């Protein structure tokens, strides 16, 4: 096992990784920007190294700074968390070149699966169902438009290097195609330095379902069930749930088996997520792979009892998985709500500021992952995530009631700081959500109906 | 004081603010002022007082040597050259060579005063403005974090 | 189900009960003293009623005030929590006489099992193993001394109306018996208004193990495994663990079955705990019954997934248990640490004061039950419990590491306030505890060895 | 101010403290002072200001009627008779009977001014000290909590 792990992230996920390292007796070094100098992860770490200013480009997205810090601290491994450099094949290669183990899949796997067009080609070979679309990146607007015509509108134009819902444009009719194509290419260059885009059928009313896998370097791959992540705002998840409601367990099991087979074929090692959309008839289509820990991993931990970060560290250290597929029993229902510093009434605009009063919920089957305490500054430099509230219960009705109760007792107060707490409760109470008839369009539907 | 580019006007304003308020802030803490951090754009101001007890490696509020006789603008205006990145600080171009600067040297804005090595790349550390070296804070060959003080300068605006 | 439940308690347990009521859609009224006017339970309740001054005798121990408040608020049930009036058969009768359902066993059952001498007689009839001792209360010092001689020293003299480790005297040799007998009688009169005492064999090095049961009014009784509560200071529990470590699962299962049979024979309804001591050879002896929810119930919830307060409410409302014995699967290991405002270095003397900074631990499989936030006053009027930190893990080693990590990241700061956080970590790290060779004398052993 | 028995000396001290500081405390809140709670022995002091907006059922800082002409010691010394227990407040011995006291009545220390009924037991509420009734705060037959104000008295130490 590793002696020292450098945590190359911030916020709740830095704390999350640090906690498991602590429990495993691994020394932790937290690399942080000037803005996070006084964060709880820095306070709790065995050592901390300031790697740059608040701007991520010069700190959490700066491979040289992170690797230098890791070498300075004598770390033998780096945990990238989620976001930032967690899915950068270049960063994985740099770590390897400097004798550092990056906790995640091998660089080659990230490169292959992180490129959306290549991942789609791989999925076809691996026998995963995909949405109709072009074969690889479009060579030009005309060819892409022909693909769009062939699959039928609406379509989505996506950057092959994209992620996080950015550089993605939905086109509803042929007349708008060329302009959207050019705009997406420009955005792809600006955001990812890579102009390649591809075209795929777009599902208006879809459910977003993902399968969590764990794989070791000895060829063992298991899945830990599926999560429904259909409640999204601006293509970013707000509420996640496992198991996906209203989905036959045979469907989940089948999707799990398909995913395990594909992951094995890809030579996957570590924790990973295969994302799918389900159309109105319940048919699944592969979308992409996330080669890292997900924000929403706690709900999988709650139904399986498995510490995913622990398994990540174990397999990165070359140990075999601690669980075979038969050892993994998913019991009950778990729901995560993302509490963000943002204003739902103003298009979920982030509302940075200082949180003065902060009393998280507690009690039975309620887990809070947060880096916030009283007097914490939420800056505009980073994601506005304040806390993840995850609950577990034997069935969905109790889990919904518990989530509602937990959100209700959460006190967050600070000048200028808005949160989505009230909005999350509205989602939990929404009939479409209650009856599990919701799709990724739920939030838009709610926002287009004025609050009474 | 970092090498981060900033509009000169804003920087002047902020420096002016620090000079005017340093003494008052010093009185506010039970221990001597240790560090004032000012970030612009987001306007994050951090004021840190020394922990009680013997002073550590923190830069002293006054220069140790008073050999800078020309137009000393007072101890409050000591400027720090800080590390522009995490890495290893070197005072000379190569092992055995003379250091870029010594205490008492007058350096010009933009003059190289050291090197930060990160991943085998040698990055020049430059003085942000004209001044006389009043203290070497970071030792040669030591690992430094981002924004850690390397040298102290006394501003020197005369000829 | 009930419409409105009055919570006749304070601190973390008031919040605990309120949370489940909320989740079940039951209106909550919190009865509180003037000292608890600004507590989170009062803030979160649908209604609150101030029932008296800080002194428990005139508030939480005042049946008239509580029943009047319940009637005023239109409550149909009263949840007594633990301590205070939770095991008072008189209070149970008063509630019943006023048409209020007391969430707990029937008054007659409390009367029969709450009296220690009568409970011992019952246990003998129910076939539970008991320690050698007198038949019922001692008629006088001479008879009691003969009992002591017969069972062999050391012996313990206990008030039949006793509880919480008070009015209990351990006697190591015959010469000290009469004086101890008289002192215990005086203490029993002073504390419980009842001079009756009885004599029982005392085990110096024993483990304290208890079985959690649930029973409904339809004759269904189940057990939820056992808890080890051997880590005690001044006969009050500090750390609890389930399942009891180093105890064969067959022993636990056998004890569970014995307990279920006895509870059924007693006509038990509700949640209850049968306490046992285990001698050095592993033989079990019945000690007493707690006719209420225990402080340490969260660890049973964590290994079974069952919300005990929910089941309490269901069976009190006349519903059948939601679980049969076969539905109850205990998985993994759970440990609770009681974080108290007290100074271990001064005999665990309570240290009241104002808590200024309070950052509870979070993260995977970590539950915190607390009524404290920043700026909470811990008064000398009540128990010094600040928070219960409960963790779960697949095995004991991981659970210990997790508990240690959670305690380590807990920040509690306030002028004059000491906590037992550091002492709890010392217990977790103690070799006797690590190897599960500890008995109820562990804390004394640790205190008699000066800290290095 | 409750009917909790307390050493007379301590009570006098506390009352004195409240009188001396009330005006100052009143200035501290944005709204008028609503309640000062002082518990002795444990020394818990609570000060509550009125919520902004129209006043509710809270006792006014000044008496509504100024018919108490004899030695009015000023509004700050208004004393409240509070509920000694949770229950239902009655102003009269039985339905239809005359109330124990009316506004303007002079009551002696220990005189019964009302009843709290709790679990069918009628508990006498007595004035803590001599004074003239300046306001009836709790209506006849209403449920009251422990320590809730029932009547306001103006202290009356003359003959």
Short mmCIF file of C-alpha atoms in Angstrom, two decimals, chain C:
data_model
loop_
_atom_site.label_atom_id
_atom_site.label_comp_id
_atom_site.label_asym_id
_atom_site.label_seq_id
_atom_site.Cartn_x
_atom_site.Cartn_y
_atom_site.Cartn_z
CA UNK C 1 -50.81 6.37 12.94
CA UNK C 2 -50.58 9.26 15.37
CA UNK C 3 -51.36 12.79 14.23
CA UNK C 4 -49.26 14.64 16.79
CA UNK C 5 -46.48 13.34 19.03
CA UNK C 6 -45.25 15.31 22.02
CA UNK C 7 -41.52 14.81 22.57
CA UNK C 8 -40.97 14.86 26.33
CA UNK C 9 -37.21 15.05 26.28
CA UNK C 10 -34.31 17.25 25.27
CA UNK C 11 -30.86 17.19 23.68
CA UNK C 12 -29.94 14.87 20.87
CA UNK C 13 -32.71 12.36 21.59
CA UNK C 14 -35.43 15.00 21.19
CA UNK C 15 -33.97 15.75 17.77
CA UNK C 16 -33.66 12.04 16.99
CA UNK C 17 -37.33 11.38 17.70
CA UNK C 18 -38.41 14.53 15.89
CA UNK C 19 -36.51 13.47 12.76
CA UNK C 20 -38.37 10.20 12.40
CA UNK C 21 -41.71 11.83 13.20
CA UNK C 22 -41.00 14.34 10.42
CA UNK C 23 -40.16 11.56 8.01
CA UNK C 24 -43.41 9.79 8.88
CA UNK C 25 -45.48 12.95 8.41
CA UNK C 26 -46.33 13.18 12.11
CA UNK C 27 -46.70 16.63 13.67
CA UNK C 28 -44.22 17.19 16.51
CA UNK C 29 -44.57 19.23 19.66
CA UNK C 30 -41.45 19.61 21.76
CA UNK C 31 -41.93 20.13 25.50
CA UNK C 32 -38.95 22.04 26.84
CA UNK C 33 -37.55 23.78 29.88
CA UNK C 34 -36.50 27.42 29.89
CA UNK C 35 -32.88 26.29 29.43
CA UNK C 36 -33.73 24.55 26.16
CA UNK C 37 -35.85 27.36 24.71
CA UNK C 38 -33.41 27.90 21.83
CA UNK C 39 -32.47 24.28 21.17
CA UNK C 40 -32.58 22.84 17.63
CA UNK C 41 -35.43 20.50 18.56
CA UNK C 42 -37.53 23.52 19.56
CA UNK C 43 -36.52 25.33 16.38
CA UNK C 44 -37.40 22.40 14.13
CA UNK C 45 -40.61 21.34 15.92
CA UNK C 46 -44.03 22.17 14.53
CA UNK C 47 -44.89 23.52 17.97
CA UNK C 48 -43.08 23.91 21.27
CA UNK C 49 -44.36 24.34 24.79
CA UNK C 50 -42.30 25.60 27.69
CA UNK C 51 -43.15 23.30 30.58
CA UNK C 52 -40.92 24.50 33.40
CA UNK C 53 -37.59 25.84 34.57
CA UNK C 54 -34.21 24.24 33.92
CA UNK C 55 -34.45 21.97 36.97
CA UNK C 56 -35.64 18.57 35.63
CA UNK C 57 -37.79 17.95 38.70
CA UNK C 58 -40.05 20.80 37.57
CA UNK C 59 -39.87 20.18 33.80
CA UNK C 60 -38.73 16.91 32.19
CA UNK C 61 -39.47 14.91 35.35
CA UNK C 62 -42.83 16.59 35.94
CA UNK C 63 -45.64 14.33 34.68
CA UNK C 64 -48.35 16.96 35.22
CA UNK C 65 -46.51 19.55 33.14
CA UNK C 66 -45.88 17.10 30.31
CA UNK C 67 -49.40 15.71 30.20
CA UNK C 68 -50.90 19.21 30.39
CA UNK C 69 -48.67 20.31 27.51
CA UNK C 70 -49.63 17.24 25.48
CA UNK C 71 -53.34 17.92 25.99
CA UNK C 72 -52.88 21.62 25.24
CA UNK C 73 -51.13 20.78 21.96
CA UNK C 74 -53.68 18.16 20.97
CA UNK C 75 -51.06 15.40 20.95
CA UNK C 76 -52.26 11.82 20.78
CA UNK C 77 -48.95 10.27 21.85
CA UNK C 78 -45.94 11.10 24.00
CA UNK C 79 -42.39 9.95 23.25
CA UNK C 80 -40.32 9.97 26.45
CA UNK C 81 -36.89 9.38 24.86
CA UNK C 82 -34.46 7.85 27.37
CA UNK C 83 -33.86 8.83 30.98
CA UNK C 84 -36.27 11.24 32.72
CA UNK C 85 -39.76 9.66 32.76
CA UNK C 86 -39.09 7.01 30.13
CA UNK C 87 -39.26 4.13 32.60
CA UNK C 88 -41.80 5.48 35.08
CA UNK C 89 -44.84 3.19 35.37
CA UNK C 90 -46.68 6.04 37.12
CA UNK C 91 -46.12 8.33 34.17
CA UNK C 92 -47.29 5.61 31.81
CA UNK C 93 -50.48 5.28 33.84
CA UNK C 94 -51.10 9.02 33.92
CA UNK C 95 -50.69 9.20 30.14
CA UNK C 96 -53.12 6.36 29.68
CA UNK C 97 -55.64 7.95 32.04
CA UNK C 98 -55.56 11.09 29.90
CA UNK C 99 -56.01 9.30 26.60
CA UNK C 100 -52.39 9.69 25.55
CA UNK C 101 -50.37 6.81 24.15
CA UNK C 102 -46.97 6.63 25.79
CA UNK C 103 -44.46 5.32 23.24
CA UNK C 104 -43.12 2.42 25.28
CA UNK C 105 -44.23 -0.79 26.93
CA UNK C 106 -47.51 -0.93 28.93
CA UNK C 107 -47.38 0.51 32.47
CA UNK C 108 -47.69 -2.97 33.99
CA UNK C 109 -44.70 -4.25 32.06
CA UNK C 110 -42.58 -1.26 33.08
CA UNK C 111 -43.60 -1.78 36.71
CA UNK C 112 -42.73 -5.47 36.61
CA UNK C 113 -39.44 -5.21 34.72
CA UNK C 114 -38.31 -1.81 36.00
CA UNK C 115 -38.14 -3.02 39.59
CA UNK C 116 -34.78 -4.79 39.67
CA UNK C 117 -35.67 -7.36 42.28
CA UNK C 118 -38.94 -8.23 40.52
CA UNK C 119 -37.17 -8.34 37.15
CA UNK C 120 -34.67 -10.81 38.63
CA UNK C 121 -37.50 -13.03 39.88
CA UNK C 122 -39.13 -12.81 36.47
CA UNK C 123 -35.87 -13.73 34.74
CA UNK C 124 -35.57 -16.86 36.87
CA UNK C 125 -39.11 -17.89 35.89
CA UNK C 126 -38.40 -17.06 32.23
CA UNK C 127 -35.38 -19.36 32.24
CA UNK C 128 -32.79 -16.61 31.88
CA UNK C 129 -29.48 -17.28 33.63
CA UNK C 130 -29.05 -14.97 36.63
CA UNK C 131 -26.14 -14.33 38.99
CA UNK C 132 -26.31 -16.05 42.38
CA UNK C 133 -28.08 -13.79 44.86
CA UNK C 134 -31.00 -13.27 47.20
CA UNK C 135 -34.61 -14.12 46.41
CA UNK C 136 -36.19 -10.71 46.12
CA UNK C 137 -35.42 -7.67 48.30
CA UNK C 138 -33.46 -8.35 51.47
CA UNK C 139 -35.58 -8.19 54.62
CA UNK C 140 -32.69 -6.87 56.69
CA UNK C 141 -28.92 -6.54 57.01
CA UNK C 142 -28.48 -9.90 58.70
CA UNK C 143 -30.39 -11.85 56.04
CA UNK C 144 -28.58 -9.92 53.30
CA UNK C 145 -25.19 -10.72 54.87
CA UNK C 146 -26.12 -14.42 54.90
CA UNK C 147 -26.93 -14.18 51.19
CA UNK C 148 -23.55 -12.52 50.60
CA UNK C 149 -21.76 -15.27 52.47
CA UNK C 150 -23.64 -17.88 50.49
CA UNK C 151 -22.83 -16.48 47.03
CA UNK C 152 -19.29 -15.49 47.99
CA UNK C 153 -17.56 -12.11 47.87
CA UNK C 154 -17.39 -9.74 46.09
CA UNK C 155 -21.12 -8.96 46.08
CA UNK C 156 -23.12 -5.94 45.01
CA UNK C 157 -25.96 -4.37 46.95
CA UNK C 158 -28.44 -2.73 44.59
CA UNK C 159 -31.55 -0.62 45.06
CA UNK C 160 -34.50 -2.43 43.49
CA UNK C 161 -35.74 0.92 42.19
CA UNK C 162 -32.26 1.88 41.01
CA UNK C 163 -30.89 2.76 37.64
CA UNK C 164 -28.04 4.55 35.91
CA UNK C 165 -25.45 2.94 38.15
CA UNK C 166 -26.67 4.81 41.23
CA UNK C 167 -27.46 3.33 44.67
CA UNK C 168 -25.20 0.37 43.91
CA UNK C 169 -22.39 -0.65 46.24
CA UNK C 170 -19.78 -3.31 45.60
CA UNK C 171 -18.59 -5.08 48.80
CA UNK C 172 -15.33 -7.02 48.74
CA UNK C 173 -15.23 -8.53 52.22
CA UNK C 174 -17.71 -9.46 54.97
CA UNK C 175 -16.41 -6.86 57.43
CA UNK C 176 -17.58 -4.04 55.19
CA UNK C 177 -21.01 -5.48 54.52
CA UNK C 178 -23.29 -3.98 57.16
CA UNK C 179 -22.07 -0.45 56.71
CA UNK C 180 -22.42 -0.74 52.90
CA UNK C 181 -25.90 -2.21 53.30
CA UNK C 182 -27.07 0.71 55.42
CA UNK C 183 -25.45 3.29 53.14
CA UNK C 184 -27.07 1.83 50.05
CA UNK C 185 -30.50 1.80 51.72
CA UNK C 186 -30.09 5.46 52.66
CA UNK C 187 -29.02 6.32 49.12
CA UNK C 188 -31.95 4.36 47.69
CA UNK C 189 -34.36 6.34 49.86
CA UNK C 190 -32.73 9.63 48.90
CA UNK C 191 -32.64 8.93 45.16
CA UNK C 192 -35.68 6.80 44.53
CA UNK C 193 -37.82 7.12 47.67
CA UNK C 194 -37.69 3.36 48.10
CA UNK C 195 -35.42 1.66 50.67
CA UNK C 196 -35.57 -1.85 49.20
CA UNK C 197 -32.23 -3.35 48.17
CA UNK C 198 -31.08 -6.81 47.15
CA UNK C 199 -27.81 -8.70 47.08
CA UNK C 200 -26.16 -10.34 44.08
CA UNK C 201 -22.78 -11.86 43.21
CA UNK C 202 -20.47 -9.24 41.71
CA UNK C 203 -18.22 -9.91 38.73
CA UNK C 204 -15.02 -7.91 38.79
CA UNK C 205 -13.95 -8.57 35.25
CA UNK C 206 -17.12 -8.84 33.24
CA UNK C 207 -18.29 -7.87 29.83
CA UNK C 208 -21.53 -5.99 29.54
CA UNK C 209 -23.63 -7.26 26.64
CA UNK C 210 -27.22 -6.32 25.85
CA UNK C 211 -29.82 -7.61 23.41
CA UNK C 212 -32.09 -5.22 21.52
CA UNK C 213 -35.65 -6.39 21.01
CA UNK C 214 -38.73 -5.07 19.27
CA UNK C 215 -42.21 -6.33 20.07
CA UNK C 216 -45.66 -5.43 18.77
CA UNK C 217 -49.07 -5.78 20.38
CA UNK C 218 -49.89 -8.78 18.17
CA UNK C 219 -47.44 -11.09 19.92
CA UNK C 220 -44.55 -10.69 17.48
CA UNK C 221 -41.15 -10.30 19.11
CA UNK C 222 -37.80 -10.07 17.33
CA UNK C 223 -34.25 -9.35 18.42
CA UNK C 224 -31.81 -7.14 16.55
CA UNK C 225 -28.57 -8.66 17.75
CA UNK C 226 -26.45 -7.66 20.71
CA UNK C 227 -24.30 -4.72 21.74
CA UNK C 228 -21.16 -4.72 23.84
CA UNK C 229 -21.21 -1.83 26.32
CA UNK C 230 -18.22 -2.75 28.48
CA UNK C 231 -16.41 0.57 28.14
CA UNK C 232 -17.89 2.47 31.06
CA UNK C 233 -16.88 5.24 33.39
CA UNK C 234 -18.67 5.55 36.71
CA UNK C 235 -20.94 2.69 35.53
CA UNK C 236 -22.07 4.78 32.56
CA UNK C 237 -21.34 3.73 29.02
CA UNK C 238 -18.75 5.53 26.90
CA UNK C 239 -18.31 3.30 23.86
CA UNK C 240 -20.71 0.70 22.50
CA UNK C 241 -20.20 -1.81 19.73
CA UNK C 242 -22.25 -4.29 17.74
CA UNK C 243 -21.86 -7.16 17.29
CA UNK C 244 -19.97 -7.78 20.55
CA UNK C 245 -16.40 -8.56 19.48
CA UNK C 246 -14.84 -11.94 20.22
CA UNK C 247 -18.22 -13.45 21.01
CA UNK C 248 -19.25 -16.48 18.93
CA UNK C 249 -22.24 -15.66 16.74
CA UNK C 250 -23.92 -18.80 18.11
CA UNK C 251 -23.72 -17.31 21.62
CA UNK C 252 -25.29 -14.05 20.40
CA UNK C 253 -28.00 -15.97 18.56
CA UNK C 254 -28.74 -18.10 21.63
CA UNK C 255 -28.91 -15.02 23.86
CA UNK C 256 -31.21 -13.38 21.32
CA UNK C 257 -33.56 -16.35 21.33
CA UNK C 258 -33.63 -16.54 25.14
CA UNK C 259 -34.39 -12.84 25.28
CA UNK C 260 -37.17 -13.02 22.71
CA UNK C 261 -38.80 -15.84 24.64
CA UNK C 262 -38.56 -13.91 27.91
CA UNK C 263 -39.91 -10.70 26.33
CA UNK C 264 -42.85 -12.59 24.89
CA UNK C 265 -43.53 -14.10 28.32
CA UNK C 266 -43.42 -10.63 29.87
CA UNK C 267 -46.00 -9.30 27.40
CA UNK C 268 -43.46 -6.80 26.16
CA UNK C 269 -44.51 -4.21 23.54
CA UNK C 270 -42.16 -1.66 22.00
CA UNK C 271 -38.38 -1.35 21.86
CA UNK C 272 -36.45 -2.75 24.82
CA UNK C 273 -33.08 -3.97 25.94
CA UNK C 274 -32.16 -6.93 28.11
CA UNK C 275 -28.80 -6.45 29.79
CA UNK C 276 -26.41 -9.27 30.64
CA UNK C 277 -22.93 -9.65 32.07
CA UNK C 278 -20.52 -12.22 30.70
CA UNK C 279 -18.00 -13.71 33.10
CA UNK C 280 -14.46 -14.70 32.17
CA UNK C 281 -15.61 -18.12 31.00
CA UNK C 282 -18.16 -16.56 28.64
CA UNK C 283 -21.21 -17.49 30.74
CA UNK C 284 -24.09 -15.00 30.50
CA UNK C 285 -26.09 -13.69 33.45
CA UNK C 286 -29.19 -11.51 33.25
CA UNK C 287 -28.88 -8.13 34.94
CA UNK C 288 -31.85 -5.91 34.05
CA UNK C 289 -34.29 -4.72 31.41
CA UNK C 290 -34.40 -1.20 29.97
CA UNK C 291 -37.99 -0.51 28.97
CA UNK C 292 -37.14 2.23 26.45
CA UNK C 293 -34.95 3.29 23.56
CA UNK C 294 -31.25 3.16 24.48
CA UNK C 295 -28.74 5.95 23.97
CA UNK C 296 -26.73 3.52 21.87
CA UNK C 297 -29.56 2.49 19.51
CA UNK C 298 -27.85 4.06 16.44
CA UNK C 299 -25.32 1.24 16.14
CA UNK C 300 -28.12 -1.32 15.94
CA UNK C 301 -29.76 0.86 13.28
CA UNK C 302 -26.50 0.96 11.32
CA UNK C 303 -26.00 -2.80 11.18
CA UNK C 304 -29.67 -3.69 10.59
CA UNK C 305 -30.89 -0.73 8.51
CA UNK C 306 -33.94 -0.52 10.76
CA UNK C 307 -35.14 2.81 12.12
CA UNK C 308 -35.93 1.88 15.74
CA UNK C 309 -37.94 5.03 16.45
CA UNK C 310 -40.10 4.32 13.42
CA UNK C 311 -40.78 0.81 14.72
CA UNK C 312 -41.52 2.21 18.19
CA UNK C 313 -44.12 4.54 16.71
CA UNK C 314 -45.62 1.82 14.54
CA UNK C 315 -46.11 -0.70 17.33
CA UNK C 316 -47.33 1.98 19.75
CA UNK C 317 -49.99 2.82 17.15
CA UNK C 318 -51.04 -0.82 17.15
CA UNK C 319 -49.45 -1.75 13.83
CA UNK C 320 -47.62 -5.04 13.46
CA UNK C 321 -43.81 -5.04 13.30
CA UNK C 322 -42.47 -4.29 9.85
CA UNK C 323 -39.87 -7.06 10.17
CA UNK C 324 -39.92 -10.73 11.03
CA UNK C 325 -36.84 -12.34 12.58
CA UNK C 326 -35.77 -13.64 9.17
CA UNK C 327 -35.87 -10.15 7.64
CA UNK C 328 -33.34 -8.91 10.16
CA UNK C 329 -29.81 -9.25 8.86
CA UNK C 330 -26.99 -7.71 10.85
CA UNK C 331 -24.12 -6.80 8.56
CA UNK C 332 -20.75 -5.32 9.43
CA UNK C 333 -19.63 -3.66 12.64
CA UNK C 334 -20.83 -0.44 14.20
CA UNK C 335 -19.30 1.56 17.07
CA UNK C 336 -20.69 4.51 18.98
CA UNK C 337 -18.55 6.95 20.97
CA UNK C 338 -20.22 9.29 23.43
CA UNK C 339 -18.67 12.72 23.30
CA UNK C 340 -19.28 14.37 26.67
CA UNK C 341 -18.46 17.78 28.12
CA UNK C 342 -16.35 16.34 30.90
CA UNK C 343 -12.77 16.16 32.06
CA UNK C 344 -11.35 12.61 32.14
CA UNK C 345 -8.36 13.88 34.13
CA UNK C 346 -10.67 15.01 36.93
CA UNK C 347 -12.73 11.85 37.31
CA UNK C 348 -14.89 12.69 34.28
CA UNK C 349 -16.25 15.75 36.06
CA UNK C 350 -18.75 17.58 33.82
CA UNK C 351 -17.43 20.85 32.42
CA UNK C 352 -20.38 23.05 31.52
CA UNK C 353 -19.82 26.14 29.41
CA UNK C 354 -20.54 27.65 26.03
CA UNK C 355 -19.36 25.80 22.94
CA UNK C 356 -18.13 28.42 20.50
CA UNK C 357 -16.75 26.36 17.64
CA UNK C 358 -18.37 23.07 16.69
CA UNK C 359 -17.49 21.15 13.55
CA UNK C 360 -18.78 17.56 13.66
CA UNK C 361 -17.16 14.84 11.54
CA UNK C 362 -18.80 13.69 8.32
CA UNK C 363 -18.16 11.43 5.38
CA UNK C 364 -18.68 7.75 4.67
CA UNK C 365 -20.54 5.58 7.17
CA UNK C 366 -20.27 8.22 9.88
CA UNK C 367 -23.35 9.38 11.77
CA UNK C 368 -23.49 12.19 14.28
CA UNK C 369 -26.42 12.68 16.64
CA UNK C 370 -26.12 16.02 18.37
CA UNK C 371 -28.14 19.00 19.52
CA UNK C 372 -25.09 21.22 19.59
CA UNK C 373 -24.04 23.85 17.08
CA UNK C 374 -21.84 26.92 17.46
CA UNK C 375 -22.78 29.01 20.53
CA UNK C 376 -24.58 26.26 22.42
CA UNK C 377 -24.58 26.42 26.21
CA UNK C 378 -23.95 23.12 27.99
CA UNK C 379 -25.58 23.56 31.38
CA UNK C 380 -24.97 21.66 34.58
CA UNK C 381 -28.69 20.87 34.80
CA UNK C 382 -28.49 17.94 32.41
CA UNK C 383 -26.37 15.09 31.17
CA UNK C 384 -23.07 16.33 29.69
CA UNK C 385 -23.60 14.45 26.39
CA UNK C 386 -22.57 16.67 23.46
CA UNK C 387 -22.73 14.23 20.57
CA UNK C 388 -22.82 10.58 19.67
CA UNK C 389 -20.44 9.63 16.89
CA UNK C 390 -21.43 6.31 15.31
CA UNK C 391 -19.57 4.63 12.49
CA UNK C 392 -20.10 1.53 10.42
CA UNK C 393 -17.65 -0.63 8.44
CA UNK C 394 -17.61 -4.13 6.99
CA UNK C 395 -15.25 -5.36 9.73
CA UNK C 396 -14.02 -4.36 13.18
CA UNK C 397 -10.57 -3.15 12.13
CA UNK C 398 -12.06 -0.73 9.62
CA UNK C 399 -14.74 0.36 12.08
CA UNK C 400 -12.08 1.17 14.70
CA UNK C 401 -10.04 3.10 12.15
CA UNK C 402 -13.14 4.99 11.04
CA UNK C 403 -14.16 5.84 14.61
CA UNK C 404 -10.64 7.07 15.29
CA UNK C 405 -10.65 9.20 12.16
CA UNK C 406 -14.08 10.65 12.96
CA UNK C 407 -13.09 11.60 16.51
CA UNK C 408 -9.87 13.09 15.25
CA UNK C 409 -11.62 15.49 12.91
CA UNK C 410 -14.24 16.56 15.48
CA UNK C 411 -13.61 20.17 16.52
CA UNK C 412 -15.22 21.36 19.76
CA UNK C 413 -13.97 24.52 21.35
CA UNK C 414 -15.33 26.75 24.09
CA UNK C 415 -14.13 28.54 27.20
CA UNK C 416 -14.06 26.09 30.09
CA UNK C 417 -15.42 23.19 28.06
CA UNK C 418 -13.38 19.97 28.18
CA UNK C 419 -14.39 16.89 26.22
CA UNK C 420 -13.53 13.22 26.40
CA UNK C 421 -12.54 13.17 22.69
CA UNK C 422 -8.87 12.45 23.38
CA UNK C 423 -9.75 9.84 26.01
CA UNK C 424 -12.12 8.07 23.62
CA UNK C 425 -9.29 7.86 21.09
CA UNK C 426 -7.05 6.39 23.77
CA UNK C 427 -9.64 3.71 24.47
CA UNK C 428 -9.94 2.92 20.75
CA UNK C 429 -6.15 2.55 20.60
CA UNK C 430 -5.81 0.52 23.81
CA UNK C 431 -4.46 -3.01 23.24
CA UNK C 432 -7.10 -4.60 25.48
CA UNK C 433 -9.80 -2.89 23.44
CA UNK C 434 -8.09 -3.66 20.12
CA UNK C 435 -7.94 -7.34 21.01
CA UNK C 436 -11.46 -7.19 22.50
CA UNK C 437 -10.15 -8.49 25.81
CA UNK C 438 -11.55 -5.53 27.74
CA UNK C 439 -14.08 -5.69 30.55
CA UNK C 440 -16.05 -3.08 32.45
CA UNK C 441 -12.87 -2.34 34.41
CA UNK C 442 -11.00 -0.98 31.37
CA UNK C 443 -11.49 2.71 32.13
CA UNK C 444 -10.41 2.25 35.75
CA UNK C 445 -7.34 0.36 34.57
CA UNK C 446 -6.51 3.20 32.18
CA UNK C 447 -7.06 5.89 34.80
CA UNK C 448 -4.87 4.13 37.36
CA UNK C 449 -1.99 4.10 34.87
CA UNK C 450 -0.80 7.70 34.56
CA UNK C 451 -0.81 9.01 31.02
CA UNK C 452 2.71 9.12 29.65
#
